[in-house]
mmCIF file of C-alpha atoms in Angstrom:
data_model
loop_
_atom_site.group_PDB
_atom_site.id
_atom_site.type_symbol
_atom_site.label_atom_id
_atom_site.label_comp_id
_atom_site.label_asym_id
_atom_site.label_seq_id
_atom_site.Cartn_x
_atom_site.Cartn_y
_atom_site.Cartn_z
ATOM 1 C CA MET A 25 0.219 0.031 -0.006
ATOM 2 C CA GLU A 26 2.733 2.445 0.980
ATOM 3 C CA HIS A 27 4.756 1.606 -2.108
ATOM 4 C CA GLU A 28 1.362 2.311 -4.199
ATOM 5 C CA ALA A 29 1.060 5.599 -2.465
ATOM 6 C CA THR A 30 4.560 6.806 -3.203
ATOM 7 C CA GLN A 31 4.023 6.088 -6.902
ATOM 8 C CA LEU A 32 0.869 7.818 -7.030
ATOM 9 C CA GLU A 33 2.290 10.824 -5.515
ATOM 10 C CA LYS A 34 5.650 10.676 -7.680
ATOM 11 C CA GLN A 35 3.341 10.564 -10.825
ATOM 12 C CA HIS A 36 0.548 12.953 -9.960
ATOM 13 C CA VAL A 37 2.762 15.316 -7.702
ATOM 14 C CA HIS A 38 6.260 15.224 -8.486
ATOM 15 C CA SER A 39 6.216 15.196 -11.824
ATOM 16 C CA VAL A 40 3.455 18.151 -12.259
ATOM 17 C CA TYR A 41 5.649 20.098 -9.958
ATOM 18 C CA GLU A 42 9.036 19.311 -12.266
ATOM 19 C CA ASN A 43 6.896 19.986 -15.350
ATOM 20 C CA THR A 44 5.513 23.391 -14.223
ATOM 21 C CA ALA A 45 8.673 24.675 -12.086
ATOM 22 C CA ALA A 46 9.444 27.667 -14.993
ATOM 23 C CA TYR A 47 5.962 28.910 -14.807
ATOM 24 C CA PHE A 48 6.210 29.370 -10.781
ATOM 25 C CA ASN A 49 9.278 32.106 -11.305
ATOM 26 C CA ASP A 50 6.448 34.196 -12.901
ATOM 27 C CA LEU A 51 3.986 33.698 -10.397
ATOM 28 C CA GLN A 52 5.985 34.869 -7.427
ATOM 29 C CA SER A 53 3.793 36.503 -5.335
ATOM 30 C CA LYS A 54 3.956 38.686 -1.866
ATOM 31 C CA ALA A 55 4.812 37.026 1.310
ATOM 32 C CA TRP A 56 1.927 36.239 3.564
ATOM 33 C CA PRO A 57 1.560 39.000 6.169
ATOM 34 C CA ARG A 58 1.721 36.689 9.053
ATOM 35 C CA VAL A 59 4.539 34.562 7.602
ATOM 36 C CA ARG A 60 6.618 37.388 6.890
ATOM 37 C CA ASN A 61 5.999 39.014 10.605
ATOM 38 C CA PHE A 62 6.897 35.697 11.874
ATOM 39 C CA LEU A 63 10.208 35.659 10.120
ATOM 40 C CA LEU A 64 11.047 39.413 10.741
ATOM 41 C CA GLU A 65 10.596 38.604 14.578
ATOM 42 C CA GLN A 66 13.218 36.197 14.740
ATOM 43 C CA LYS A 67 16.292 37.030 16.600
ATOM 44 C CA PRO A 68 19.421 38.121 14.464
ATOM 45 C CA GLY A 69 21.736 35.192 13.865
ATOM 46 C CA SER A 70 18.949 32.709 14.057
ATOM 47 C CA LEU A 71 18.755 29.770 12.190
ATOM 48 C CA VAL A 72 15.727 29.528 10.051
ATOM 49 C CA ALA A 73 14.502 26.639 7.705
ATOM 50 C CA ASP A 74 11.979 26.632 5.117
ATOM 51 C CA ILE A 75 10.909 23.052 4.210
ATOM 52 C CA GLY A 76 9.469 23.081 0.698
ATOM 53 C CA CYS A 77 11.033 26.468 0.132
ATOM 54 C CA GLY A 78 9.899 26.255 -4.042
ATOM 55 C CA THR A 79 11.508 29.411 -5.500
ATOM 56 C CA GLY A 80 12.619 30.838 -2.277
ATOM 57 C CA LYS A 81 10.183 33.792 -1.860
ATOM 58 C CA TYR A 82 10.437 33.521 1.823
ATOM 59 C CA LEU A 83 14.270 32.992 2.335
ATOM 60 C CA SER A 84 14.885 36.953 1.842
ATOM 61 C CA VAL A 85 12.270 38.231 4.019
ATOM 62 C CA ASN A 86 14.685 38.940 7.047
ATOM 63 C CA SER A 87 18.435 39.208 6.440
ATOM 64 C CA GLN A 88 19.164 39.266 9.883
ATOM 65 C CA VAL A 89 18.997 35.410 10.036
ATOM 66 C CA TYR A 90 20.691 32.728 8.497
ATOM 67 C CA ASN A 91 18.093 31.204 6.080
ATOM 68 C CA LEU A 92 18.185 27.662 4.246
ATOM 69 C CA GLY A 93 15.629 26.162 2.063
ATOM 70 C CA CYS A 94 14.978 22.819 0.770
ATOM 71 C CA ASP A 95 12.560 21.483 -1.831
ATOM 72 C CA TYR A 96 12.023 17.861 -3.151
ATOM 73 C CA CYS A 97 12.032 19.765 -6.956
ATOM 74 C CA GLY A 98 14.963 20.353 -8.414
ATOM 75 C CA PRO A 99 13.911 22.751 -11.012
ATOM 76 C CA LEU A 100 12.181 24.919 -8.252
ATOM 77 C CA VAL A 101 15.120 24.910 -6.359
ATOM 78 C CA GLU A 102 17.601 25.909 -9.160
ATOM 79 C CA ILE A 103 15.469 28.884 -9.472
ATOM 80 C CA ALA A 104 15.987 29.848 -5.738
ATOM 81 C CA ARG A 105 19.572 29.055 -6.060
ATOM 82 C CA LYS A 106 20.010 31.389 -8.964
ATOM 83 C CA ARG A 107 18.507 34.315 -6.894
ATOM 84 C CA GLY A 108 21.565 33.776 -4.482
ATOM 85 C CA GLU A 109 19.520 31.611 -1.849
ATOM 86 C CA GLU A 110 20.925 28.802 0.166
ATOM 87 C CA VAL A 111 18.997 25.946 -1.096
ATOM 88 C CA LEU A 112 19.406 22.019 -1.598
ATOM 89 C CA VAL A 113 17.034 19.444 -2.906
ATOM 90 C CA CYS A 114 15.803 16.849 -0.605
ATOM 91 C CA ASP A 115 12.955 14.877 0.442
ATOM 92 C CA ASN A 116 10.608 16.574 2.930
ATOM 93 C CA LEU A 117 10.113 13.115 4.838
ATOM 94 C CA ASN A 118 13.791 12.330 5.030
ATOM 95 C CA LEU A 119 15.238 16.060 5.998
ATOM 96 C CA PRO A 120 19.259 15.730 6.127
ATOM 97 C CA PHE A 121 19.523 18.056 9.249
ATOM 98 C CA ARG A 122 20.017 16.813 12.733
ATOM 99 C CA ASP A 123 17.498 17.212 15.552
ATOM 100 C CA GLN A 124 17.030 20.301 17.052
ATOM 101 C CA CYS A 125 19.213 22.376 14.950
ATOM 102 C CA PHE A 126 16.914 25.297 13.833
ATOM 103 C CA ASN A 127 15.639 28.145 15.680
ATOM 104 C CA ALA A 128 12.471 28.483 13.565
ATOM 105 C CA VAL A 129 10.933 26.427 10.584
ATOM 106 C CA ILE A 130 8.334 27.381 8.419
ATOM 107 C CA SER A 131 6.805 24.927 5.759
ATOM 108 C CA ILE A 132 4.499 26.736 3.523
ATOM 109 C CA GLY A 133 5.258 24.981 0.359
ATOM 110 C CA GLY A 134 5.874 21.698 2.340
ATOM 111 C CA LYS A 135 2.212 21.823 3.944
ATOM 112 C CA THR A 136 0.817 22.735 0.511
ATOM 113 C CA ALA A 137 2.337 19.603 -1.029
ATOM 114 C CA CYS A 138 1.503 17.549 1.985
ATOM 115 C CA THR A 139 -2.126 18.061 0.975
ATOM 116 C CA HIS A 140 -1.040 15.922 -2.039
ATOM 117 C CA PHE A 141 0.304 13.112 0.178
ATOM 118 C CA VAL A 142 -1.728 10.020 -0.351
ATOM 119 C CA SER A 143 -1.641 8.429 3.289
ATOM 120 C CA LEU A 144 -2.205 9.776 6.814
ATOM 121 C CA GLN A 145 0.874 8.037 7.787
ATOM 122 C CA ILE A 146 3.005 10.339 5.453
ATOM 123 C CA HIS A 147 1.195 13.477 6.846
ATOM 124 C CA ILE A 148 1.910 12.388 10.166
ATOM 125 C CA ALA A 149 5.868 11.739 9.417
ATOM 126 C CA PHE A 150 5.835 14.889 7.945
ATOM 127 C CA ASP A 151 4.585 16.690 10.986
ATOM 128 C CA HIS A 152 7.027 14.632 13.196
ATOM 129 C CA PHE A 153 10.250 15.717 10.918
ATOM 130 C CA LEU A 154 9.411 19.212 11.252
ATOM 131 C CA SER A 155 9.113 19.085 15.018
ATOM 132 C CA GLU A 156 12.130 17.105 15.506
ATOM 133 C CA CYS A 157 14.084 20.005 13.635
ATOM 134 C CA LEU A 158 13.229 22.907 16.132
ATOM 135 C CA ARG A 159 15.357 23.809 18.927
ATOM 136 C CA PHE A 160 13.152 24.864 21.808
ATOM 137 C CA SER A 161 14.890 27.365 24.250
#
């Protein structure tokens, strides 16, 4: 069952993003006000992750923090990289970060993509991975 869900997701979600990534560059909209305020509230020097960063529009909101973005879609990451953002390609369900390494995590694109996930187990795993990345102080 899990293998079928993964294949459906790859075929009907990931391939769509891969094939339409160039259009996202033109559709760049303003940052959502609450997300923007959240990012601006972070202390200078904080480490902030954007999981599912897409083209990286949130990575440049606060220049006083260190931002790191990641996305499953290579072409979207390449757009962000060309904008000078620090980004990498990775699977949102297998994040390559050690536990509790970020002061703040956003996942606007990651949670949007999560609505495409086929199984409840994948939804739960995604939320678990996000919480593991956060440093609580």
